[in-house]
XYZ file of C-alpha atoms in Angstrom:
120
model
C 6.737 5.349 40.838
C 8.406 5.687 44.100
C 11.744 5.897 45.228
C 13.616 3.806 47.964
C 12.172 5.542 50.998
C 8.754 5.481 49.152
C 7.994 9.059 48.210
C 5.994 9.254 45.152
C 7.302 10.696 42.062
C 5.883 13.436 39.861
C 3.446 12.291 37.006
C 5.337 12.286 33.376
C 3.628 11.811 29.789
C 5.967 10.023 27.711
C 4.447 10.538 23.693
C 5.583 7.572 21.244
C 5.127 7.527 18.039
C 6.319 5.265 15.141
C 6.033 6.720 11.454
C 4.818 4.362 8.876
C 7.314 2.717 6.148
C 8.626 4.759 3.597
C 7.336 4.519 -0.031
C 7.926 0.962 -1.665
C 11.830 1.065 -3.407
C 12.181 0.269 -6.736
C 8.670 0.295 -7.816
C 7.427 -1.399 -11.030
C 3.585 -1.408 -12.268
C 3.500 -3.059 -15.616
C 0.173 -4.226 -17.290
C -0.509 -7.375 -19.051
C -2.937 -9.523 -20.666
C -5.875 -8.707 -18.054
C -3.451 -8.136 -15.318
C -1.587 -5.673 -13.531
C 1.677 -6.611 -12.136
C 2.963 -4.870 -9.053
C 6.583 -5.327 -7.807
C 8.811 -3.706 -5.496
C 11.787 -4.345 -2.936
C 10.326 -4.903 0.658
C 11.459 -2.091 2.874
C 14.761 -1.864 5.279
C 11.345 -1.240 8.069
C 11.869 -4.029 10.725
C 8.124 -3.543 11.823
C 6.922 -3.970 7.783
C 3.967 -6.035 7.700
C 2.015 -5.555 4.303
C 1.429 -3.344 1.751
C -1.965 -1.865 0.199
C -2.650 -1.351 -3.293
C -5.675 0.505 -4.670
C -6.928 0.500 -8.003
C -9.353 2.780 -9.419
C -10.728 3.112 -12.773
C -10.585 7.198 -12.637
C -7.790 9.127 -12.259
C -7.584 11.700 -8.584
C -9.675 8.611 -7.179
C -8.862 8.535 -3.006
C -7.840 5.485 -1.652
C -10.528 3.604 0.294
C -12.037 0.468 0.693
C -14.111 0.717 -2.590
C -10.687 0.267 -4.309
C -8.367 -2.241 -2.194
C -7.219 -4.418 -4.638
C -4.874 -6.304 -1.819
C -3.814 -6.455 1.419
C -1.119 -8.386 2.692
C 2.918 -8.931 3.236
C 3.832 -9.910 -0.553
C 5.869 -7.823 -2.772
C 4.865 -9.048 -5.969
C 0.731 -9.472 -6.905
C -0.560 -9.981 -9.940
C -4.042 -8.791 -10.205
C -6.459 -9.530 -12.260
C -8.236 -6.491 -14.212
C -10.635 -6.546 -17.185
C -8.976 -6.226 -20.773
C -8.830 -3.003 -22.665
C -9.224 -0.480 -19.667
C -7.230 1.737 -18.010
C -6.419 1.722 -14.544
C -4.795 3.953 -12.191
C -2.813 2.311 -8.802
C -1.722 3.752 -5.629
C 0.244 1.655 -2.725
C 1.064 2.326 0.700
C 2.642 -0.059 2.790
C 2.025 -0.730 6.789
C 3.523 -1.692 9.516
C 2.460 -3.352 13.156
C 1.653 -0.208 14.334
C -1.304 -0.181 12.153
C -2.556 1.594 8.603
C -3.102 5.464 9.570
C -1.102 8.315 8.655
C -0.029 6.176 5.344
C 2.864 7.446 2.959
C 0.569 6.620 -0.183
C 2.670 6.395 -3.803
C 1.520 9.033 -6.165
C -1.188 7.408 -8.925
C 0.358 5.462 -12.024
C -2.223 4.665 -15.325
C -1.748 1.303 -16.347
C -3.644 0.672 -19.729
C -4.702 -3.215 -19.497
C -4.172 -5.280 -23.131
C -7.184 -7.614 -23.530
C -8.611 -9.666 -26.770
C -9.312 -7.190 -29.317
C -12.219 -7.839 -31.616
C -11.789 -8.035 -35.283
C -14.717 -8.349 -38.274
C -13.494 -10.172 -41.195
């Protein structure tokens, strides 16, 4: 920059940074007939775009591709699962500043109902 009689100014560094939303309010994960159903209130974040959930079929799994079960601006999914398993889920939600340095939930174990097989 320069000022009015056109000397130039000294360089500055101005850092920005943004954090990434908060963990998702009012979480619910409840299973179902081969389904998991995620709900939770959309945060106060004015740059929220979309939320990641994960779901892994050991428990301590790390979040990554492998797992992404959905990816997108809804705050209720229901996902489909196989019957009779259990299931652990993570979330993180993002915002338009991107998806790094992510405030991912703690894991929850969902055990998914499915037909159960009986011999007469």
């Amino acid at each position: 920059m320069r000022d009015i009689w056109g000397n130039p100014s000294r360089p500055a560094d101005l850092e920005v940074s943004n954090p990434p939303p908060a963990l998702p309010l009012a979480l619910s994960i409840q299973p179902g007939f081969q389904i998991i159903f995620v709900n939770f209130e959309r945060p106060a974040d004015p740059d929220f775009e979309g939320t990641l959930i994960w779901i892994g079929d050991v428990s301590g799994f790390t979040p990554g591709p492998q797992y992404l079960a959905y990816d997108g601006p809804d705050t209720f999914k229901s996902l489909r699962q196989p019957g009779n398993v259990k299931r652990y889920v993570r979330l993180a939600g993002y915002d338009s500043f991107g998806r790094t340095g992510l405030n991912i939930t703690s894991e929850y174990e969902v055990n998914v109902s499915g037909v159960i097989e009986v011999d007469f």
